[in-house]
PDB file of C-alpha atoms in Angstrom:
ATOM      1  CA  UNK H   1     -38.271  35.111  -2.657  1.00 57.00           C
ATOM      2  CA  UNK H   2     -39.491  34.065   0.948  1.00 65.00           C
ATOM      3  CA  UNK H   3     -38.895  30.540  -0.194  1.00 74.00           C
ATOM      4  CA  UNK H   4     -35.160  30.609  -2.114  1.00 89.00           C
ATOM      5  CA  UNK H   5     -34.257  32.410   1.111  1.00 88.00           C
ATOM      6  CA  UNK H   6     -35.535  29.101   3.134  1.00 88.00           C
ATOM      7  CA  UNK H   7     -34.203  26.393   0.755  1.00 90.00           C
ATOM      8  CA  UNK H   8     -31.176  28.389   0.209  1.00 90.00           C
ATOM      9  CA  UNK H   9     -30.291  28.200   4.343  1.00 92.00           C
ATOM     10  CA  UNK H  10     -32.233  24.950   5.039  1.00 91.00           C
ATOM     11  CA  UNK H  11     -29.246  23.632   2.166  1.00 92.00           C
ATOM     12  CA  UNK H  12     -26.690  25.412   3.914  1.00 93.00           C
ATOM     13  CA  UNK H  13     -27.014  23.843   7.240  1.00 93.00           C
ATOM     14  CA  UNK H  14     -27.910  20.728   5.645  1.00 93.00           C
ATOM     15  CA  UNK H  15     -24.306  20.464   3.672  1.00 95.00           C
ATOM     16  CA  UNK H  16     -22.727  21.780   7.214  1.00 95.00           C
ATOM     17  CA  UNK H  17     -24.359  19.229   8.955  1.00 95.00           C
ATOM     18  CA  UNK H  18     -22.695  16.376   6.409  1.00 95.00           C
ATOM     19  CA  UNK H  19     -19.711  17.949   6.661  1.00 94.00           C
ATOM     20  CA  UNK H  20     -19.387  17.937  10.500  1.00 95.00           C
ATOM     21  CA  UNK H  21     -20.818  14.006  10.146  1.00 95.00           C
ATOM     22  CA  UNK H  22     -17.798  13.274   7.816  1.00 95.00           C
ATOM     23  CA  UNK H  23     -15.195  14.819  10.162  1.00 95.00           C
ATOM     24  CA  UNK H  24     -16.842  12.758  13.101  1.00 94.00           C
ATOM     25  CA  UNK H  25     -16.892  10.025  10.855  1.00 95.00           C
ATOM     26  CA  UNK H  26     -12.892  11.012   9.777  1.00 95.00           C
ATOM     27  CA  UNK H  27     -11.928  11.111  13.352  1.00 93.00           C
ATOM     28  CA  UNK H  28     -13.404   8.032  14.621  1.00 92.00           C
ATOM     29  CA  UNK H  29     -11.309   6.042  12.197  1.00 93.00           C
ATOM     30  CA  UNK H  30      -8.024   7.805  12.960  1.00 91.00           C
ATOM     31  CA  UNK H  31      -8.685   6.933  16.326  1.00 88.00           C
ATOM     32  CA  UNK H  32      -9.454   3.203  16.047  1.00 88.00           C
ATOM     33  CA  UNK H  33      -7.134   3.227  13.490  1.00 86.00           C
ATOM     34  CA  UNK H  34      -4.647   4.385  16.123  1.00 83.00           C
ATOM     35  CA  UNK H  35      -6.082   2.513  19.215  1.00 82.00           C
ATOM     36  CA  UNK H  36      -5.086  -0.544  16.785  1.00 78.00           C
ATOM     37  CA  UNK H  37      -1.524   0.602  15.962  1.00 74.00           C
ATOM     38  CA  UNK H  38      -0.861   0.842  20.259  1.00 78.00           C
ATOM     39  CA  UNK H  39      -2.577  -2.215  20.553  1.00 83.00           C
ATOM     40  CA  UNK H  40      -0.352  -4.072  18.603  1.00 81.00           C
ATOM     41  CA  UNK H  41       2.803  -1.937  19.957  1.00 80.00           C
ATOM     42  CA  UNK H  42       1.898  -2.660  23.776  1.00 82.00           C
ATOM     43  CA  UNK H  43       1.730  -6.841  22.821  1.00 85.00           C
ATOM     44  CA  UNK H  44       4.998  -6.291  20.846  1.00 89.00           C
ATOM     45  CA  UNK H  45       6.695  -4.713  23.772  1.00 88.00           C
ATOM     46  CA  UNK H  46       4.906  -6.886  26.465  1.00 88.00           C
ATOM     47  CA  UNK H  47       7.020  -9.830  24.182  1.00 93.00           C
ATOM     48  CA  UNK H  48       9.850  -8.530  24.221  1.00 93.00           C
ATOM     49  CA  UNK H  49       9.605  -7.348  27.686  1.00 92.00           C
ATOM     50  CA  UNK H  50       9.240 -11.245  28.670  1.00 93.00           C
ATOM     51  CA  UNK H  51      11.648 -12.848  26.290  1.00 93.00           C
ATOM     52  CA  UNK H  52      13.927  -9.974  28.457  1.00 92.00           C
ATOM     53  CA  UNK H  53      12.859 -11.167  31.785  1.00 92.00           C
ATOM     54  CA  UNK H  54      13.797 -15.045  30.812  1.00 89.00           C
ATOM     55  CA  UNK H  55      16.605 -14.909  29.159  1.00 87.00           C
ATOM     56  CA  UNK H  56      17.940 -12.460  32.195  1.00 80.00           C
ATOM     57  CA  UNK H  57      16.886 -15.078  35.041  1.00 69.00           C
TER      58      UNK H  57
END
């Protein structure tokens, strides 16, 4: 009994344990996925922002 009662937790934390890996795992992507995305906005805008600038002067 002793025994189920250890495997039975030691599996519990074990399956929390992946679970808070995979939301790490979830969130690191959304946020390099999202660093990416403003990357590519700030160079857009820094373009424009120049083509702006000479066509104005």
């Amino acid at each position: 009994m002793n025994d189920t009662w250890l495997e039975l937790t030691a599996t519990t934390i074990h399956q929390r344990d992946l679970i808070r890996d995979a939301e790490r795992e979830r969130l690191v992507r959304m946020a390099q996925r999202l660093r990416r995305k403003q990357s590519w906005w700030y160079r857009w805008w820094q373009r424009l922002l120049q083509l702006v600038r000479r066509t104005s002067a």
